[in-house]
PDB file of C-alpha atoms in Angstrom:
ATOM      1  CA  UNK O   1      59.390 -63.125  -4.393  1.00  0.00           C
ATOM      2  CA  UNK O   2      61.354 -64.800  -7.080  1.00  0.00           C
ATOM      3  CA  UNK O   3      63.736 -67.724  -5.658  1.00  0.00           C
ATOM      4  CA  UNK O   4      62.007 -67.663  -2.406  1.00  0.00           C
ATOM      5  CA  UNK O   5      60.059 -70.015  -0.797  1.00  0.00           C
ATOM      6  CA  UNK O   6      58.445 -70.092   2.211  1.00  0.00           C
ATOM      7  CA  UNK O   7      58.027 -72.793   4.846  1.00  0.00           C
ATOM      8  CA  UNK O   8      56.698 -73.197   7.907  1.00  0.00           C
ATOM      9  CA  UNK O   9      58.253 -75.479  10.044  1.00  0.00           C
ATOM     10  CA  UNK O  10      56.461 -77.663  13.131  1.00  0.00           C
ATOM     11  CA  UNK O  11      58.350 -79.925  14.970  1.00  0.00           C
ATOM     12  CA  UNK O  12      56.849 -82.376  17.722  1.00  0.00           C
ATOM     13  CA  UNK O  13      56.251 -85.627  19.583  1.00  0.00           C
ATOM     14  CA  UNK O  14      53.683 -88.010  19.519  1.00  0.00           C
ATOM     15  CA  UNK O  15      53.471 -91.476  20.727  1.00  0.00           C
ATOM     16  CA  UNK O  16      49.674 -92.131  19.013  1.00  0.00           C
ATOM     17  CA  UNK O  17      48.564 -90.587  16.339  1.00  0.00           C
ATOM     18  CA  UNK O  18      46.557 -87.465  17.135  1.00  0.00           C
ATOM     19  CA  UNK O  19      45.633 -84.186  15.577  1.00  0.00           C
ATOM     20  CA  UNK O  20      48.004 -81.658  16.224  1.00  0.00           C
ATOM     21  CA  UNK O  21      46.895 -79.267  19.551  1.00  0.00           C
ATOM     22  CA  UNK O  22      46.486 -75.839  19.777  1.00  0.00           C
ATOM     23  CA  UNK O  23      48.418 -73.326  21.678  1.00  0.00           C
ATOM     24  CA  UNK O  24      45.938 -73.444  24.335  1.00  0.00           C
ATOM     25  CA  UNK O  25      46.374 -77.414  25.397  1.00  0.00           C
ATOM     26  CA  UNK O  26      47.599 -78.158  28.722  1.00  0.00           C
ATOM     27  CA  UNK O  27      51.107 -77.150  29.095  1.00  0.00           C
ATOM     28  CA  UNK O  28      52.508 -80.933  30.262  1.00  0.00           C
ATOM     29  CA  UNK O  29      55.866 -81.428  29.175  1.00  0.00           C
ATOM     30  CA  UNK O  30      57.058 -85.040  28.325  1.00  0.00           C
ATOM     31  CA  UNK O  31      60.633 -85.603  29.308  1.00  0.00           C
ATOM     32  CA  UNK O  32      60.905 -88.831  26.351  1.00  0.00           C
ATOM     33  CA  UNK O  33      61.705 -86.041  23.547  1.00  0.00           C
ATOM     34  CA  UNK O  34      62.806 -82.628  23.428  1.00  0.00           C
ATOM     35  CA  UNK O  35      64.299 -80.313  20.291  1.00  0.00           C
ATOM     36  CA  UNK O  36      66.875 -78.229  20.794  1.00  0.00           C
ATOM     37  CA  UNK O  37      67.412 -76.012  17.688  1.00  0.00           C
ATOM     38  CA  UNK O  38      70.803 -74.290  17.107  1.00  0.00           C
ATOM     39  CA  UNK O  39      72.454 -72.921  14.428  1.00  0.00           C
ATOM     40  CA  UNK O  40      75.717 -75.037  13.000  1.00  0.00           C
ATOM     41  CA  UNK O  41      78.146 -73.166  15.679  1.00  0.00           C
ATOM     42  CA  UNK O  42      75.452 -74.241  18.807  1.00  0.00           C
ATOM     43  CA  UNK O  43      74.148 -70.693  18.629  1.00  0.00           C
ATOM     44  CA  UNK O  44      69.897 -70.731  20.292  1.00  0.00           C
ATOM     45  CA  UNK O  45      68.135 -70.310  17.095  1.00  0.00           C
ATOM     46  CA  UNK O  46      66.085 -67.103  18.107  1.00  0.00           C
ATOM     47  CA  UNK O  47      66.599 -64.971  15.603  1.00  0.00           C
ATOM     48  CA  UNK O  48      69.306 -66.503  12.886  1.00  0.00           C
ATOM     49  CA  UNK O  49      70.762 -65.194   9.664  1.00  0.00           C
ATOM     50  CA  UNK O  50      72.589 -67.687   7.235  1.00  0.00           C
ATOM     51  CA  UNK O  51      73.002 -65.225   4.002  1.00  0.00           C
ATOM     52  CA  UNK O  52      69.954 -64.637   2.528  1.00  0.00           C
ATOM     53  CA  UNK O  53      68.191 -67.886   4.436  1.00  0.00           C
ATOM     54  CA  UNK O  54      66.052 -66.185   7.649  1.00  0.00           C
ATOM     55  CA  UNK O  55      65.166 -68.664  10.446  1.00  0.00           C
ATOM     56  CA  UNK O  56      62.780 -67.577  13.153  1.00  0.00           C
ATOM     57  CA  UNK O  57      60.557 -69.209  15.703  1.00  0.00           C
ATOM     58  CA  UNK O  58      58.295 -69.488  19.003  1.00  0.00           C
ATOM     59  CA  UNK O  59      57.724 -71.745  20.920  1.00  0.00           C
ATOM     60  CA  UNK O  60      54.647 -73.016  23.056  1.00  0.00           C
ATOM     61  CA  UNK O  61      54.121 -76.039  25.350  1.00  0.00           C
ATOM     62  CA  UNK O  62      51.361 -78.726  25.413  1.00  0.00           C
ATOM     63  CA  UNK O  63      50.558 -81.944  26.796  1.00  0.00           C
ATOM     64  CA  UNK O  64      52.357 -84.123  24.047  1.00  0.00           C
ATOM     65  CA  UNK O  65      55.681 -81.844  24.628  1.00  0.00           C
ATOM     66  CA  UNK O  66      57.447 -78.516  23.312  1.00  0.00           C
ATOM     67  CA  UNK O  67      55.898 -77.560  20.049  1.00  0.00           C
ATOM     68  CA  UNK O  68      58.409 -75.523  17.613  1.00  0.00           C
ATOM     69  CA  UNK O  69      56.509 -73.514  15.562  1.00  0.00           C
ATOM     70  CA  UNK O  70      59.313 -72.427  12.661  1.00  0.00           C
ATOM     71  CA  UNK O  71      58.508 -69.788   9.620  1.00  0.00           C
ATOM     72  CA  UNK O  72      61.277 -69.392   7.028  1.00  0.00           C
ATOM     73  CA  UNK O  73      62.183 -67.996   3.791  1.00  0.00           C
ATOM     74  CA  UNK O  74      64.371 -70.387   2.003  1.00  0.00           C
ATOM     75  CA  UNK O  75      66.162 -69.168  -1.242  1.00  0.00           C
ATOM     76  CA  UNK O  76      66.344 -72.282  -4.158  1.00  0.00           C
ATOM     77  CA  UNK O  77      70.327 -71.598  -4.470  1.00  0.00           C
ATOM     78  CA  UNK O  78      71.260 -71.584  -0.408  1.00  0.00           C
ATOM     79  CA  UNK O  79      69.275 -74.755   0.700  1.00  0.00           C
ATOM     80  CA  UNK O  80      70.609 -76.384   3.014  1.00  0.00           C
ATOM     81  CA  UNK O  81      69.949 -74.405   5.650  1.00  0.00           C
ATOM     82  CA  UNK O  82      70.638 -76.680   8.948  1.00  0.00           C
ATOM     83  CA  UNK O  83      69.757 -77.136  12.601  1.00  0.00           C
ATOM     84  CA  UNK O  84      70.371 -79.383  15.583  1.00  0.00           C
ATOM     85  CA  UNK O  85      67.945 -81.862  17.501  1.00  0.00           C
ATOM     86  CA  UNK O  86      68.908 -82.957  20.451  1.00  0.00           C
ATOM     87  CA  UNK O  87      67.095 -86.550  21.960  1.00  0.00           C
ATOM     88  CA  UNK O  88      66.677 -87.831  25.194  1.00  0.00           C
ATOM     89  CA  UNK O  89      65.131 -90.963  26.285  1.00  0.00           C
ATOM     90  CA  UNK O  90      65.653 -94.868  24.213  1.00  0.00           C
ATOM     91  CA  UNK O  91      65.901 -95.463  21.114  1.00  0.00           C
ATOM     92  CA  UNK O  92      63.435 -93.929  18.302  1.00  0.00           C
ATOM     93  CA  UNK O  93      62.900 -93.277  14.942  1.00  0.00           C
ATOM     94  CA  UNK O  94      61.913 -90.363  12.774  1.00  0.00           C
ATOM     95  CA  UNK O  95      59.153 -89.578  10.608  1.00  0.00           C
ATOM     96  CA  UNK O  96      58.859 -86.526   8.590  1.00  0.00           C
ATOM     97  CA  UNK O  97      55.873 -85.153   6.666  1.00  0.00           C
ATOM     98  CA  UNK O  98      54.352 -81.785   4.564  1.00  0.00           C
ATOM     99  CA  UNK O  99      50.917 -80.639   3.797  1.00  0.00           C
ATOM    100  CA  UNK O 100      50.290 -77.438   1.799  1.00  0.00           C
ATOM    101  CA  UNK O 101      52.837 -77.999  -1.059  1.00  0.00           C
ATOM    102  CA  UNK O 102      50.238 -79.142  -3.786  1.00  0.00           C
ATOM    103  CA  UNK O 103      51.121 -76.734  -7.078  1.00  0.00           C
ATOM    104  CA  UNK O 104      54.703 -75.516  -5.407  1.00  0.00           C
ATOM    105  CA  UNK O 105      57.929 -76.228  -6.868  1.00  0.00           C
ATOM    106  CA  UNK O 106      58.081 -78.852  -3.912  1.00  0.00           C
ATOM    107  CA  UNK O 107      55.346 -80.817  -5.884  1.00  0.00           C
ATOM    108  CA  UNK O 108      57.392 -81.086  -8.825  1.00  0.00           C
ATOM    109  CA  UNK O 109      60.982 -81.812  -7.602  1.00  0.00           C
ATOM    110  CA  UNK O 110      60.536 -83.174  -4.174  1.00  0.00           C
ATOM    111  CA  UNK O 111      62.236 -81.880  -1.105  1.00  0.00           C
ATOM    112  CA  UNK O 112      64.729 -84.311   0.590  1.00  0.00           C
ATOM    113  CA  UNK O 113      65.739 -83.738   4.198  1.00  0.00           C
ATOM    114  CA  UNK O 114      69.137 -85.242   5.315  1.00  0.00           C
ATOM    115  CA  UNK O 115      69.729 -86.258   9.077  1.00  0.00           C
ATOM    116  CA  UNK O 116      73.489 -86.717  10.386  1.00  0.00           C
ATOM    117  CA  UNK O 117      75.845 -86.447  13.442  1.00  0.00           C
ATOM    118  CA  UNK O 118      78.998 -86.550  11.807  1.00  0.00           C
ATOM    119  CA  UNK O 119      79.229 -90.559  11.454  1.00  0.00           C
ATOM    120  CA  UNK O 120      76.462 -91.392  10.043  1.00  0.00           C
ATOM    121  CA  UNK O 121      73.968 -90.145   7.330  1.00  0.00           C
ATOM    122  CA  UNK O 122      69.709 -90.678   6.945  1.00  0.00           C
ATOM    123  CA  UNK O 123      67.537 -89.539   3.971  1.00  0.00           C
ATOM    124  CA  UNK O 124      63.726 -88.538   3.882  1.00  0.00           C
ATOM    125  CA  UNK O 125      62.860 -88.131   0.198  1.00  0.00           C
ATOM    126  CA  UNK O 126      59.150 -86.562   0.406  1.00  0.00           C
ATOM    127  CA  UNK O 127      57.403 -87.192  -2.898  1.00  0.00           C
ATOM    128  CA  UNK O 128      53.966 -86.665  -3.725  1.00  0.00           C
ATOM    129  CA  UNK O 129      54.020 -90.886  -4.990  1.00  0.00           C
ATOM    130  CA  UNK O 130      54.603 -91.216  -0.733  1.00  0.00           C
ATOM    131  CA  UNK O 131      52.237 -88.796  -0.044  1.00  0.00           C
ATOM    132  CA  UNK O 132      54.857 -86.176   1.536  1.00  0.00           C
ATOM    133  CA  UNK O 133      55.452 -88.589   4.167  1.00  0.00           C
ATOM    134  CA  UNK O 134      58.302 -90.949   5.291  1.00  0.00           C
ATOM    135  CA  UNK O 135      60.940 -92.138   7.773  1.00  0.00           C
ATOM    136  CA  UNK O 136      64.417 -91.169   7.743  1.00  0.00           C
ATOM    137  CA  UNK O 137      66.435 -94.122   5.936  1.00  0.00           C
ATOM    138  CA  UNK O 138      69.917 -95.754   5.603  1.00  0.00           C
ATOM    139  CA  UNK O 139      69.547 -96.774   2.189  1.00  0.00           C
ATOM    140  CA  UNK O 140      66.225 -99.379   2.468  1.00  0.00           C
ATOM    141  CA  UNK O 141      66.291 -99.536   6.136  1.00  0.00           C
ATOM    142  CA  UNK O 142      64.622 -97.785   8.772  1.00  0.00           C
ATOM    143  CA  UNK O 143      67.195 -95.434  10.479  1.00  0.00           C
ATOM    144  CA  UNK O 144      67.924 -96.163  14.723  1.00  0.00           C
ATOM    145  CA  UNK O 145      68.824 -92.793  16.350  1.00  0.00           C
ATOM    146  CA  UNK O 146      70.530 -92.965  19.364  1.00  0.00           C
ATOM    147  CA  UNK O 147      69.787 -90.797  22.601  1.00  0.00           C
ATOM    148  CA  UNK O 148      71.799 -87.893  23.761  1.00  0.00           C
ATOM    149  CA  UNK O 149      73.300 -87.356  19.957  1.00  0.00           C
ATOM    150  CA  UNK O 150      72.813 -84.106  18.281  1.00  0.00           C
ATOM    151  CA  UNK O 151      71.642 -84.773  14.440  1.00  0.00           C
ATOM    152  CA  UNK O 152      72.220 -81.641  12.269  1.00  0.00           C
ATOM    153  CA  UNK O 153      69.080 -81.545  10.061  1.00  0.00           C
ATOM    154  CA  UNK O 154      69.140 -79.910   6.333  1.00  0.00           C
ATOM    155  CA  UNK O 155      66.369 -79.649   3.871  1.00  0.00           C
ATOM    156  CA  UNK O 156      67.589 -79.708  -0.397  1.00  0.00           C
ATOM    157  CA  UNK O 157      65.393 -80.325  -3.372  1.00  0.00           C
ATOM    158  CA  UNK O 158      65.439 -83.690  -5.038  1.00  0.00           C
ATOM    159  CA  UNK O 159      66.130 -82.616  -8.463  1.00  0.00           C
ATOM    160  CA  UNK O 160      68.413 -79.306  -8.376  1.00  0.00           C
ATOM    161  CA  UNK O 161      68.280 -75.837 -10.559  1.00  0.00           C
ATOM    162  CA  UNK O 162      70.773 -74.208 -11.928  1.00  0.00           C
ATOM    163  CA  UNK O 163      68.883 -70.965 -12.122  1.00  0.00           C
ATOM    164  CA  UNK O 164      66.307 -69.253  -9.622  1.00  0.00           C
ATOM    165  CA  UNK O 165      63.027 -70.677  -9.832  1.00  0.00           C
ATOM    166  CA  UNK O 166      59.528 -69.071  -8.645  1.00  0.00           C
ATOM    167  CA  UNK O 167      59.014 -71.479  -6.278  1.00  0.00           C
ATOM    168  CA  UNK O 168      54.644 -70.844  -6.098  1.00  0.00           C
ATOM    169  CA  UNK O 169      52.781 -69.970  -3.211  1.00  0.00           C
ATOM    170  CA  UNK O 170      53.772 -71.996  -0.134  1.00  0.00           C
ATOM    171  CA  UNK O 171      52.246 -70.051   2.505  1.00  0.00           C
ATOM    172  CA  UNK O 172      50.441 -72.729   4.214  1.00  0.00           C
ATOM    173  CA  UNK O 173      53.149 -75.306   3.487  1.00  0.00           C
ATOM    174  CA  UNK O 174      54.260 -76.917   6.844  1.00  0.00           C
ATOM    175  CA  UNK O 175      56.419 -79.682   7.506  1.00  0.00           C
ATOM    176  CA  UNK O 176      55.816 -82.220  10.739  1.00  0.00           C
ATOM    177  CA  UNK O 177      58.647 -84.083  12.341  1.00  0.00           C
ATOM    178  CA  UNK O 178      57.409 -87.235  14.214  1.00  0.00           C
ATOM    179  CA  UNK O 179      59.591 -89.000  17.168  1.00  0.00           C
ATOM    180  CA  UNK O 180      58.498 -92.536  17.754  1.00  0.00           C
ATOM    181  CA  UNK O 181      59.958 -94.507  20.529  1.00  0.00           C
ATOM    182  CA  UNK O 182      61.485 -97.472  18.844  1.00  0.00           C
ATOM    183  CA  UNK O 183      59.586-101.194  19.108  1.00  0.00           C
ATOM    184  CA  UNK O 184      60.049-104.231  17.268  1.00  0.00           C
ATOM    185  CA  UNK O 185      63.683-103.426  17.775  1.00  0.00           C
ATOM    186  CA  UNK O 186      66.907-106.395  17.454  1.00  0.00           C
ATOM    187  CA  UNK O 187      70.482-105.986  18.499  1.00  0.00           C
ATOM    188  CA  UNK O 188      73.060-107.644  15.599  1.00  0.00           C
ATOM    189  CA  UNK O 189      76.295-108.694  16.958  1.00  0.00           C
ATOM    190  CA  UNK O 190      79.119-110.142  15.047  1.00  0.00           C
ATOM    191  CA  UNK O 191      81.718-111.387  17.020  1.00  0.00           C
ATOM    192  CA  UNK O 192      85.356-113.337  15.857  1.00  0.00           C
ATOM    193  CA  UNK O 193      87.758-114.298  18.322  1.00  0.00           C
ATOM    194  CA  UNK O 194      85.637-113.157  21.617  1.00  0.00           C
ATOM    195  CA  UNK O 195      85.906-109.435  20.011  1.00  0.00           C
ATOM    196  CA  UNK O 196      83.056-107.804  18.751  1.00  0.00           C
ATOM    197  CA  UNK O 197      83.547-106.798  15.013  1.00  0.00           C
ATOM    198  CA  UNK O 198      80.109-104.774  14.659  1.00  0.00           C
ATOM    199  CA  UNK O 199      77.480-104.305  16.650  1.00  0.00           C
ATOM    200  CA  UNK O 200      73.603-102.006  16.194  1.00  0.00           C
ATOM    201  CA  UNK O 201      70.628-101.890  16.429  1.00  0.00           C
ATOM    202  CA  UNK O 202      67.963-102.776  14.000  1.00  0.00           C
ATOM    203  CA  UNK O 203      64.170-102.542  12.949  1.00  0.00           C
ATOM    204  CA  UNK O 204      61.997-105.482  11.846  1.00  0.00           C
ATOM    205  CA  UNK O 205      62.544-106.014   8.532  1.00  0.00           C
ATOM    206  CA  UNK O 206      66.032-104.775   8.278  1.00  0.00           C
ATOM    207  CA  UNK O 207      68.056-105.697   5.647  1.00  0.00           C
ATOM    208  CA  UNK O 208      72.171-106.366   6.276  1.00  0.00           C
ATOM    209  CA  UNK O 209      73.286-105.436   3.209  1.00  0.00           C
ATOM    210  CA  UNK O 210      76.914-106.598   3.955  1.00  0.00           C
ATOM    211  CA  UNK O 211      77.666-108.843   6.545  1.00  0.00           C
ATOM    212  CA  UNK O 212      81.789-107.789   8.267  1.00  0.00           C
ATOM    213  CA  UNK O 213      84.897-109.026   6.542  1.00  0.00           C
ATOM    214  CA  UNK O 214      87.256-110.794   8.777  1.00  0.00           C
ATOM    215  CA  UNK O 215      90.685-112.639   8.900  1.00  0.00           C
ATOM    216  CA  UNK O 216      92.689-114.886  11.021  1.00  0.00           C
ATOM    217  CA  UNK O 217      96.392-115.986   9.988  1.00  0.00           C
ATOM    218  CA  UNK O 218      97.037-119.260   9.155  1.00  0.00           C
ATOM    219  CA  UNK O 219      93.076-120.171   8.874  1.00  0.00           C
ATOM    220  CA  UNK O 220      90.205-119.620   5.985  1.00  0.00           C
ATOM    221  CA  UNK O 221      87.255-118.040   7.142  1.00  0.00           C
ATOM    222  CA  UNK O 222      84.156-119.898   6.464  1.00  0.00           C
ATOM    223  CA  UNK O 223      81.192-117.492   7.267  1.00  0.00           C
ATOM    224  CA  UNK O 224      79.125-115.964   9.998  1.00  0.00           C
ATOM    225  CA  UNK O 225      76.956-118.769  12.042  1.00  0.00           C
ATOM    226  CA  UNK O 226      74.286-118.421  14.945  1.00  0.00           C
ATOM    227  CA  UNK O 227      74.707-120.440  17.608  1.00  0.00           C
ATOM    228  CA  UNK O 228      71.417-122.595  16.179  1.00  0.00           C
ATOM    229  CA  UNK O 229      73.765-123.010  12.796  1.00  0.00           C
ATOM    230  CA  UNK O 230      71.822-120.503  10.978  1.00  0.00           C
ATOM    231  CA  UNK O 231      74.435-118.513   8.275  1.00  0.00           C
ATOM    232  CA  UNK O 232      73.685-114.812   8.532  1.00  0.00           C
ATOM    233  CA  UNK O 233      75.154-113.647   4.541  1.00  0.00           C
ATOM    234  CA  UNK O 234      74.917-110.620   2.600  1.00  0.00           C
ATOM    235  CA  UNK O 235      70.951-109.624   2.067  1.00  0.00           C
ATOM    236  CA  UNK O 236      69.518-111.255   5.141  1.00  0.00           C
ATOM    237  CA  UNK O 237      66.304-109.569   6.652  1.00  0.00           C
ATOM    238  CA  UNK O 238      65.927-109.508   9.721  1.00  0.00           C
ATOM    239  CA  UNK O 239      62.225-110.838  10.337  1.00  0.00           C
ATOM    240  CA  UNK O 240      59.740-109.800  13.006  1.00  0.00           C
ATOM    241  CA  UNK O 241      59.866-111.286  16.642  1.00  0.00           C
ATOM    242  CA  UNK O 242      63.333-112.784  15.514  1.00  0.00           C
ATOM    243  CA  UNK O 243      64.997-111.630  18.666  1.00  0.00           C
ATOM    244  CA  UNK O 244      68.751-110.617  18.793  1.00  0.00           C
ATOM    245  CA  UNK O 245      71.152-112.032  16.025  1.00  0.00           C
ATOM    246  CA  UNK O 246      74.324-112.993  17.660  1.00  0.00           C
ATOM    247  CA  UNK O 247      76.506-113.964  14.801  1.00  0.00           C
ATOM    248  CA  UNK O 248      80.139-116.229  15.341  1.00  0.00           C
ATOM    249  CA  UNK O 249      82.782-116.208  13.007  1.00  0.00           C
ATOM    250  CA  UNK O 250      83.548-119.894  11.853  1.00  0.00           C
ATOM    251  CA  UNK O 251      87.330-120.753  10.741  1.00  0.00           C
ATOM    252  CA  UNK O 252      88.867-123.925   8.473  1.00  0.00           C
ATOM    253  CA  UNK O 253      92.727-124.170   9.334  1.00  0.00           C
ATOM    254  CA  UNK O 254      95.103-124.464   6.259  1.00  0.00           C
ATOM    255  CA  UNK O 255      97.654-126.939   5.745  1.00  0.00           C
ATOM    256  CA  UNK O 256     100.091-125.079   3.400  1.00  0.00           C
ATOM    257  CA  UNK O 257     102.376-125.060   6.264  1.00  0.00           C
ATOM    258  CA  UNK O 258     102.753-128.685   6.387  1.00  0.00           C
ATOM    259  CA  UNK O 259     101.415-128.822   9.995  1.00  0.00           C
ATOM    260  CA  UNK O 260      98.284-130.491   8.770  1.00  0.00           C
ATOM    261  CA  UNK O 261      94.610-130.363  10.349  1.00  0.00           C
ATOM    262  CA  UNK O 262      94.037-133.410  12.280  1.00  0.00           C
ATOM    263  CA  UNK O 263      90.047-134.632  12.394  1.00  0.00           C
ATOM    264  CA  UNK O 264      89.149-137.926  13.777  1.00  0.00           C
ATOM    265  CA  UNK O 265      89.480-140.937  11.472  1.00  0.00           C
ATOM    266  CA  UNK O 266      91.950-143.130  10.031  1.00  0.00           C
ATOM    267  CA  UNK O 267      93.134-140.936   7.163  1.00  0.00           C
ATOM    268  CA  UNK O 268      94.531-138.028   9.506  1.00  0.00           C
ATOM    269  CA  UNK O 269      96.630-140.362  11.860  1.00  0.00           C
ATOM    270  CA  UNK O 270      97.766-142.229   8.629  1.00  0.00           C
ATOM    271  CA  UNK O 271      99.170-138.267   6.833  1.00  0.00           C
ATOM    272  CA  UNK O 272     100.281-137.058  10.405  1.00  0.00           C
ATOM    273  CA  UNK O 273     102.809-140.793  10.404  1.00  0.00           C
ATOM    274  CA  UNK O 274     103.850-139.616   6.856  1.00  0.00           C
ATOM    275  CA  UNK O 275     104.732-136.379   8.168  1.00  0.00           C
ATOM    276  CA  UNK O 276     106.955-137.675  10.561  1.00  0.00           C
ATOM    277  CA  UNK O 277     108.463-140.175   8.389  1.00  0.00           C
ATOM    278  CA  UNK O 278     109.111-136.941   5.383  1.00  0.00           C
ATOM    279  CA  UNK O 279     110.661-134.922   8.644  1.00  0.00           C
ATOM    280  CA  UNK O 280     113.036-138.248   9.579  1.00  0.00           C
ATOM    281  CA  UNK O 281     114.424-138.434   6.059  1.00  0.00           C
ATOM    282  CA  UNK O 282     115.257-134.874   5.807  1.00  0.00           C
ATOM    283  CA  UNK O 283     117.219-134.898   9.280  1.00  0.00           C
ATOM    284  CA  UNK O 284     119.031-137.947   8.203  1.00  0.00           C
ATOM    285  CA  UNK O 285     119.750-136.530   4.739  1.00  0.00           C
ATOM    286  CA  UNK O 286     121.151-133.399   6.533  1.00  0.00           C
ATOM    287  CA  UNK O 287     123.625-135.218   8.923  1.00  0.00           C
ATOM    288  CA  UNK O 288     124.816-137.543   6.356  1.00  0.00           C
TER     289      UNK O 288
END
């Protein structure tokens, strides 16, 4: 059918990597992941219609969890089509993956999936130079999905058409989503004035693109310090086994308002007596 593509659509949990069971494995649920698909209004996702976009599934249960075992005929002009997952349990991050798309139009343009709950927004490009498999992102950086959030997934090709497209046979194309319960995992605070200005959580290897912007009147601010002296700046990376990054906002007070910083040292009590001596003149000069 011209425009139309097919996909079939498997969604699951794994902790290790294993081959993906049958419908006839041991029907264990595990209560660290579940999917909950709905349509964009929270409607069960039994039967849907978006347009021309169809959306059906079943459903079967196995040791590793609730397997969601989607078919769908996506038009080229009406992707996205979205749905909801629902986590519970810690943190975790998501992988996403596709077999069966060698000589589709997926092999040529890519298909990107987009991940968000409103606030923020995670990309998984699948490209056949990554093999058709990846982790949601934030720009460069691993994404951190948080429990007990619905994320409203959509699937779009990479490079749009303008005009329908034969899309090739996809029959057999399926695409895997992986949940993996987050490790190597850091908590970045940045705190000025005993109030947190940003906290999250991070991966090894993160990358903080752009450290918070703060001000304080009547003071320059100098930079973020740990309490070690370490500067956290733009472009830091978070290394592995670094532990939590608890970042302090570090001030220098101005003097334009002729109350002037005093340190220790001769020079200081020596400006502060000129001060006072400036301030004398002026109240004699006023009463005379």
């Amino acid at each position: 059918m011209k425009g139309i593509a097919k996909l079939t659509f498997v969604v699951f949990f794994l902790i290790f990597a294993i081959t993906l069971p049958s419908e006839s494995d041991a029907e264990t649920i595990s209560d660290s992941f579940s999917i909950k698909l709905t349509d964009s209004e929270g409607n069960d996702l039994s039967d849907p219609m978006f347009g021309d976009v169809t959306i059906f599934f079943d459903t079967y249960n196995t040791e590793y969890g609730t397997i969601y075992k989607l078919k769908a005929m996506l038009s080229i002009k009406t992707v996205p089509a979205n749905i909801l997952i629902t986590s519970t349990g810690g943190l975790f991050k998501l992988a996403v993956a596709a077999t069966g798309v060698e000589g589709s139009l997926v092999e040529e343009t890519g298909l990107r999936f987009t991940l968000t709950n409103g606030e923020d927004t995670f990309n998984a490009d699948l490209k056949k130079s990554n093999n058709y498999s990846t982790d949601f992102r934030n720009g460069a950086n691993i994404a951190t999905l948080n429990p007990n959030t619905n994320y409203c997934v959509s699937a779009s090709l990479i490079d749009a058409y303008d005009k329908d497209v034969a899309p090739g046979d996809m029959k057999d194309a399926k695409i895997t989503f992986q949940a993996i319960v987050a490790d190597g995992i850091h908590q970045v605070m940045f705190v000025s004035e005993d109030n947190t200005v940003e906290s999250y959580m991070a991966f090894d290897n993160y990358v903080i693109e752009k450290v918070p912007t703060v001000s304080r009147g009547g003071y320059t601010f100098k930079g973020w310090f740990t309490p070690d002296g370490k500067e956290i700046t733009d472009g830091y990376v978070i290394s592995k086994n670094e532990g939590d990054i608890i970042a302090f906002a570090q001030w220098e007070k101005n003097d334009d308002s002729m109350i002037l910083y005093l340190g220790i040292g001769g020079s200081s009590l020596a400006a502060l007596l000129l001060l006072l001596l400036f301030l004398k003149r002026r109240k004699d000069d006023a009463e005379s």
